[in-house]
PDB file of C-alpha atoms and ligand atoms in Angstrom:
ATOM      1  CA  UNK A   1      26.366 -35.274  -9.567  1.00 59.00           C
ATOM      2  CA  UNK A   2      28.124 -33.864  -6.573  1.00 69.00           C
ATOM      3  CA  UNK A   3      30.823 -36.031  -5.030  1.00 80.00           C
ATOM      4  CA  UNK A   4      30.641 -37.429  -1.234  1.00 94.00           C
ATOM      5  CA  UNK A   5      33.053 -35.471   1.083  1.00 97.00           C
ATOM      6  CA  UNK A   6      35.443 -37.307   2.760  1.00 98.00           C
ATOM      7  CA  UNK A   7      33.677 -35.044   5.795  1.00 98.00           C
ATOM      8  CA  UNK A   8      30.513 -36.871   5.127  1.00 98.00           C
ATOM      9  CA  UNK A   9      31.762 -40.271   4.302  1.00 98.00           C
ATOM     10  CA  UNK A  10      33.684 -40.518   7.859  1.00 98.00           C
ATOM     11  CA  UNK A  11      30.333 -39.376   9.520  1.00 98.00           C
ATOM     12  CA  UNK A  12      30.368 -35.688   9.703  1.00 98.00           C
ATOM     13  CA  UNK A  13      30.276 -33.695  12.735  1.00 98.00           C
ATOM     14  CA  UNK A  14      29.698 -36.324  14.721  1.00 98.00           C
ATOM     15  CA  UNK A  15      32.879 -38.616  13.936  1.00 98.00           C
ATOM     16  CA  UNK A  16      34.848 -34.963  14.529  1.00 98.00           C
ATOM     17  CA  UNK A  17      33.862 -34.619  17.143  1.00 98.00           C
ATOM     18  CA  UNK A  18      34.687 -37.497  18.492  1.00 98.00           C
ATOM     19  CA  UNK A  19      38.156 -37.292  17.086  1.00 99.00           C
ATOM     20  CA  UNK A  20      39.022 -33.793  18.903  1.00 98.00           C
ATOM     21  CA  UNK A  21      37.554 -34.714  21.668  1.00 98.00           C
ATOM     22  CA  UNK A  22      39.360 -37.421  22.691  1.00 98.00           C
ATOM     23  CA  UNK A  23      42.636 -35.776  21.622  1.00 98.00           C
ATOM     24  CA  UNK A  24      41.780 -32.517  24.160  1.00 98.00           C
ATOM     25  CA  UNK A  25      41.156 -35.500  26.967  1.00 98.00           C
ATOM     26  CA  UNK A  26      44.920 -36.741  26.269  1.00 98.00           C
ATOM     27  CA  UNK A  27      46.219 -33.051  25.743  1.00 98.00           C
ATOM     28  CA  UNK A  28      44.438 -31.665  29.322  1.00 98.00           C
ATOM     29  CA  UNK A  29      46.421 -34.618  31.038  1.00 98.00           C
ATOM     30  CA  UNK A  30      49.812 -34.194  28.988  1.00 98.00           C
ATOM     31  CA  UNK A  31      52.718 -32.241  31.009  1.00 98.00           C
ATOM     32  CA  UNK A  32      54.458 -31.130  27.994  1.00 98.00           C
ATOM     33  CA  UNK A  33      51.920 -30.133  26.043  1.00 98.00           C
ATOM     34  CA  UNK A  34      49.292 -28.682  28.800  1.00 98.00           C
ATOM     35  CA  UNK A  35      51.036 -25.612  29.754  1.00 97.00           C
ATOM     36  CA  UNK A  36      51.339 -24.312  25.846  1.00 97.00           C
ATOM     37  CA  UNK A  37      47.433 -24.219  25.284  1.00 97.00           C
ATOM     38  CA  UNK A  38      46.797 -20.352  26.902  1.00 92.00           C
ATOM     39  CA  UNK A  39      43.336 -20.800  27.971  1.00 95.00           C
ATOM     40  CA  UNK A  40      42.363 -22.964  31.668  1.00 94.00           C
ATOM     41  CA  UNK A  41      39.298 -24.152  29.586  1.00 97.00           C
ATOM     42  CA  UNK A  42      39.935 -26.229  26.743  1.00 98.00           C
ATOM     43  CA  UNK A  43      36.162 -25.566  25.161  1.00 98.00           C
ATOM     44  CA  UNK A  44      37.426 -22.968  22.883  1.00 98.00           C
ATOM     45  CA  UNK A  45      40.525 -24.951  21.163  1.00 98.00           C
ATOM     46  CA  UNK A  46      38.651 -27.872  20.847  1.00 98.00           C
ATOM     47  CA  UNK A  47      36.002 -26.062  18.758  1.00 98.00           C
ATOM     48  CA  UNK A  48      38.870 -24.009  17.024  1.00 98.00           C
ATOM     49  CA  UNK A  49      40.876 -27.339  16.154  1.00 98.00           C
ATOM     50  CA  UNK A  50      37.306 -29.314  15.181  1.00 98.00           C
ATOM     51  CA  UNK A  51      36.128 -26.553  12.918  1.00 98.00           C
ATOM     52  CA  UNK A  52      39.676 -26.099  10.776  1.00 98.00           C
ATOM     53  CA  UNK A  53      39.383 -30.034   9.978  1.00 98.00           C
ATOM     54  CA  UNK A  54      35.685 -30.420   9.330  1.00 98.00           C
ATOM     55  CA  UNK A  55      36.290 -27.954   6.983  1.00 98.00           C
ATOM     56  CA  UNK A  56      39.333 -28.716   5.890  1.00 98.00           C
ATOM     57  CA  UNK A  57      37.684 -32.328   4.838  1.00 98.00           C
ATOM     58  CA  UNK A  58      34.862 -30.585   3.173  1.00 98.00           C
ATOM     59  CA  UNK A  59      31.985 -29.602   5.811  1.00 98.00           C
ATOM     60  CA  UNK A  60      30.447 -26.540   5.936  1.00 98.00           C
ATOM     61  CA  UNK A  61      33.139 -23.452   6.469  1.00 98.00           C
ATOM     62  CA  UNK A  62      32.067 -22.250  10.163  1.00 98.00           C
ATOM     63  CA  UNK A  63      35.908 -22.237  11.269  1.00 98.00           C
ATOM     64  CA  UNK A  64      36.711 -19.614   8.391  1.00 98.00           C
ATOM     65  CA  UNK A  65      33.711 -17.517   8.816  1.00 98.00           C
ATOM     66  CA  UNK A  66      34.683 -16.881  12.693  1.00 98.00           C
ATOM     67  CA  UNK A  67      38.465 -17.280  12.088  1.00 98.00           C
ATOM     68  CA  UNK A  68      39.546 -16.277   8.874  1.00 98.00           C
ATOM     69  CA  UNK A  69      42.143 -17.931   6.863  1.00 98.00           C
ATOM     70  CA  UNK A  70      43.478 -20.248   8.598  1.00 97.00           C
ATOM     71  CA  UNK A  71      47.346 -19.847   7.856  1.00 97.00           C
ATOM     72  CA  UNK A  72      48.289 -22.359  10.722  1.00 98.00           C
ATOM     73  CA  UNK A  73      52.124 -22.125  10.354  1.00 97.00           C
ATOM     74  CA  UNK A  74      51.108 -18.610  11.700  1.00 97.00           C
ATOM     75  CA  UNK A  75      49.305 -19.103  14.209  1.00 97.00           C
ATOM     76  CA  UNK A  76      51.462 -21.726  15.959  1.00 98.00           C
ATOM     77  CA  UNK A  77      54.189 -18.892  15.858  1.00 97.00           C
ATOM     78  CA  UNK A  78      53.757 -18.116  19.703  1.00 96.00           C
ATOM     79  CA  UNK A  79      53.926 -21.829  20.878  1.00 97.00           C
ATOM     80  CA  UNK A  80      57.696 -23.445  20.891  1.00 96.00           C
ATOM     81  CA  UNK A  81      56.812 -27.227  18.522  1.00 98.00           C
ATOM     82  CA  UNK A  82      59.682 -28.953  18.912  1.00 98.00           C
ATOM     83  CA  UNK A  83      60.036 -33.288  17.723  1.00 98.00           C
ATOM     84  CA  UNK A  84      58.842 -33.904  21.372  1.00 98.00           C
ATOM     85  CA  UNK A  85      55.795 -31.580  21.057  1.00 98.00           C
ATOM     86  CA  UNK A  86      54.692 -32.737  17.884  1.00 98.00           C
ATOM     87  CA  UNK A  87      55.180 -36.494  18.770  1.00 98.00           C
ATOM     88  CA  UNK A  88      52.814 -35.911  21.699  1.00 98.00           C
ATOM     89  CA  UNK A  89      50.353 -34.083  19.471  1.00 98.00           C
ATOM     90  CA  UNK A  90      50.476 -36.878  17.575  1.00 99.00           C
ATOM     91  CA  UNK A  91      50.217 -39.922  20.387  1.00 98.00           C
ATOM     92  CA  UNK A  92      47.241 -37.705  21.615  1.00 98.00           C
ATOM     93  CA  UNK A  93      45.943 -37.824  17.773  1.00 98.00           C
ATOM     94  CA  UNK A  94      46.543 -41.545  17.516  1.00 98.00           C
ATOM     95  CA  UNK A  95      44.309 -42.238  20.122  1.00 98.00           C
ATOM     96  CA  UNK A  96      41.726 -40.166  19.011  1.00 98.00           C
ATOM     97  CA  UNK A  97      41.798 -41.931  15.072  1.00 98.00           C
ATOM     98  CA  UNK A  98      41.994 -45.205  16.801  1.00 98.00           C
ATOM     99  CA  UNK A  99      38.948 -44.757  18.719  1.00 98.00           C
ATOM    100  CA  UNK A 100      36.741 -43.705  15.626  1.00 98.00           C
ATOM    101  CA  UNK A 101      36.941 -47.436  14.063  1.00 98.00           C
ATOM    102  CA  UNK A 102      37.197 -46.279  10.559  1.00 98.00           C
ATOM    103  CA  UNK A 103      37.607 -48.551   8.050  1.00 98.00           C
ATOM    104  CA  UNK A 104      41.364 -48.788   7.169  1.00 98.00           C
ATOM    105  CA  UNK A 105      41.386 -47.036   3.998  1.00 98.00           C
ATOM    106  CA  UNK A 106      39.626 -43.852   5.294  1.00 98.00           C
ATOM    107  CA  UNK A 107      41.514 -44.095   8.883  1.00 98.00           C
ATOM    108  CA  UNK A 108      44.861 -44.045   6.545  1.00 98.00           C
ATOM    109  CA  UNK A 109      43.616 -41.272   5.072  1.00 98.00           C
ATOM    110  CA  UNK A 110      43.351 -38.918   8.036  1.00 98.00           C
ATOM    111  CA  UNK A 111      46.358 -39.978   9.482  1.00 98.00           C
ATOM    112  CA  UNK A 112      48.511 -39.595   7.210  1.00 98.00           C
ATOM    113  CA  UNK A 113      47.246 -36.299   6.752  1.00 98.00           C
ATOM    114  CA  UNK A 114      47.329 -35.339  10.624  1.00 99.00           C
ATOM    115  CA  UNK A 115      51.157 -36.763  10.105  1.00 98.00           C
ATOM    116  CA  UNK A 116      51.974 -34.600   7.592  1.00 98.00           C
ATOM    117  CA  UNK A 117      50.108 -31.615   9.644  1.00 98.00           C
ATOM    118  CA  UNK A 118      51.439 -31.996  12.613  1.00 98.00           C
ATOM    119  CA  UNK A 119      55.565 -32.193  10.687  1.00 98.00           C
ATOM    120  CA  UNK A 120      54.523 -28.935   8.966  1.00 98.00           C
ATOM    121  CA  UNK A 121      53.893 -27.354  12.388  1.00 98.00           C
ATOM    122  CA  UNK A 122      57.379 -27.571  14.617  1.00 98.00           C
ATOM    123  CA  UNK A 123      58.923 -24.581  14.419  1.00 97.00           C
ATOM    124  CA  UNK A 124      62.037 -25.100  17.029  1.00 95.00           C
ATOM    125  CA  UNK A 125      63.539 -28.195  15.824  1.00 83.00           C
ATOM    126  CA  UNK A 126      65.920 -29.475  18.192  1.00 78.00           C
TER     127      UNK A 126
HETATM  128  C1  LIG B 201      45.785 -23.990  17.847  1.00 77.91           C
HETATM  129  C2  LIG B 201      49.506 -26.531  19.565  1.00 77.91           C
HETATM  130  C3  LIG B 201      49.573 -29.155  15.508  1.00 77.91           C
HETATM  131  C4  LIG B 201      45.477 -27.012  14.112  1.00 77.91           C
HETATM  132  C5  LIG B 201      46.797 -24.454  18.653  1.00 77.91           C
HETATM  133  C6  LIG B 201      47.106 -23.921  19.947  1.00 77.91           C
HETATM  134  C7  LIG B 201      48.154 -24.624  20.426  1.00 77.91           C
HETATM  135  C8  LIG B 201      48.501 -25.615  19.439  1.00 77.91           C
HETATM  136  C9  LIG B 201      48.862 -24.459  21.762  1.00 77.91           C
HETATM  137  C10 LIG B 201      46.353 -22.778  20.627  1.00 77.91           C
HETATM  138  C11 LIG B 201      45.051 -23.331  21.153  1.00 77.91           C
HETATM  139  C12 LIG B 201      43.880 -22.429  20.940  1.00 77.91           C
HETATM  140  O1  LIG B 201      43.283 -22.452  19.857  1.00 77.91           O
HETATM  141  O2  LIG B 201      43.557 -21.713  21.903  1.00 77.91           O
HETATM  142  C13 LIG B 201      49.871 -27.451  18.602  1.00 77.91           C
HETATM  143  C14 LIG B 201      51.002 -28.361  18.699  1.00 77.91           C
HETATM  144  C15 LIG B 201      51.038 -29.086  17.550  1.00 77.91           C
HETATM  145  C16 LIG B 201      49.916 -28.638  16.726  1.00 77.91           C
HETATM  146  C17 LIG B 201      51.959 -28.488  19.874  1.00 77.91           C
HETATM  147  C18 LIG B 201      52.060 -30.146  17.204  1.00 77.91           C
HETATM  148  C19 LIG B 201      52.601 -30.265  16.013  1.00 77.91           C
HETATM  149  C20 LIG B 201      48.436 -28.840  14.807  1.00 77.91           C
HETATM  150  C21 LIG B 201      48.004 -29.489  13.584  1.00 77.91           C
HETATM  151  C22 LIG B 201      46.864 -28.881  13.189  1.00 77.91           C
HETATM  152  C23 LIG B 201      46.566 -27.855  14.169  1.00 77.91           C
HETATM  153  C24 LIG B 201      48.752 -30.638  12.913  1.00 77.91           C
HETATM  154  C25 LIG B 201      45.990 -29.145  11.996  1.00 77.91           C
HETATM  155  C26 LIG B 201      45.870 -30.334  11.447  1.00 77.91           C
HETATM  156  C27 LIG B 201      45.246 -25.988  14.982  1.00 77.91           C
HETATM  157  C28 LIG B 201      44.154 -25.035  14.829  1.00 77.91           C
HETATM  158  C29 LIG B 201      44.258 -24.153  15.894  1.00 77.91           C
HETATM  159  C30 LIG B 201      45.397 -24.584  16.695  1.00 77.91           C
HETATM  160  C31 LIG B 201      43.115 -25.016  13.718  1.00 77.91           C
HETATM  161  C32 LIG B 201      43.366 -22.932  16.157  1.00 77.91           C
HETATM  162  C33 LIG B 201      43.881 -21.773  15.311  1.00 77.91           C
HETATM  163  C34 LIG B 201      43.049 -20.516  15.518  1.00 77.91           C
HETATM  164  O3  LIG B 201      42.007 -20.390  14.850  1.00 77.91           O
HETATM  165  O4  LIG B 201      43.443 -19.695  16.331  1.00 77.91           O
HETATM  166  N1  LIG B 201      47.653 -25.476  18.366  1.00 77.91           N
HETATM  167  N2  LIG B 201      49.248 -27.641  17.403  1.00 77.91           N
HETATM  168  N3  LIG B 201      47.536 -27.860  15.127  1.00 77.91           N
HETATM  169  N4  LIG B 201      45.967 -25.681  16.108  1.00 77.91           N
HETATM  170 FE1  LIG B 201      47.605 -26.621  16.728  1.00 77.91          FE
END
């Protein structure tokens, strides 16, 4: 018997979606964070940052076919994450888990998760 993804039991693509979506609406209107993302059009990181956690939760692997490993410690080497930058990250995140209406167990789940992400990332702590 194959076990249920937590990808699948959230809603799949859909509820992902969803999720990154709203976060790029608070990020394009954010002062702080705005001016790190490189590209004018946010299209592209939204589909970058949607395909690393569909994956990562156990959907189908498009993000590391087109990106490779994703080694995100890495790749967030060019863009100064201070408390202040991952806080907003992470107001911008809230939003976007509160507006899925999970049930509590499975919201916990992912945001705890996107907590612990998002501490990983700063890499100029004040
Ligand atoms: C890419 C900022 C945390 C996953 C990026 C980019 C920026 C950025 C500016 C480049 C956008 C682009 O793809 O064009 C930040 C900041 C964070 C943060 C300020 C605050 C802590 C996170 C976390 C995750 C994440 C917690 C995962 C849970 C990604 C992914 C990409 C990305 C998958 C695309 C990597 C690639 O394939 O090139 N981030 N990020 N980020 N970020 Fe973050």
């Amino acid at each position: 018997m194959t076990e249920t993804s937590f990808y699948e039991a959230v809603g799949g693509e859909e509820t992902f979606r969803r999720l990154v979506h709203r976060f790029y609406e608070g990020v394009s209107q954010d002062p702080l964070l705005r001016p790190l993302y490189p590209e004018e059009d946010l299209t592209g990181a939204e589909d970058r940052l949607r395909g690393f956690l569909v994956q990562y939760w156990g959907g189908p692997n498009t993000y590391s076919q087109e990106r490779g490993h994703p080694r995100l410690r890495m790749r967030h080497v060019p863009f100064v994450i201070g408390e202040a930058e991952r806080d907003a990250w992470l107001k911008h995140m809230r939003d976007g888990v509160e507006s899925l209406g999970l049930p509590e167990d499975q919201e916990k789940r992912l945001w705890d998760y996107l907590v612990y992400a998002a501490h990983s990332l700063v890499n100029s702590p004040s």
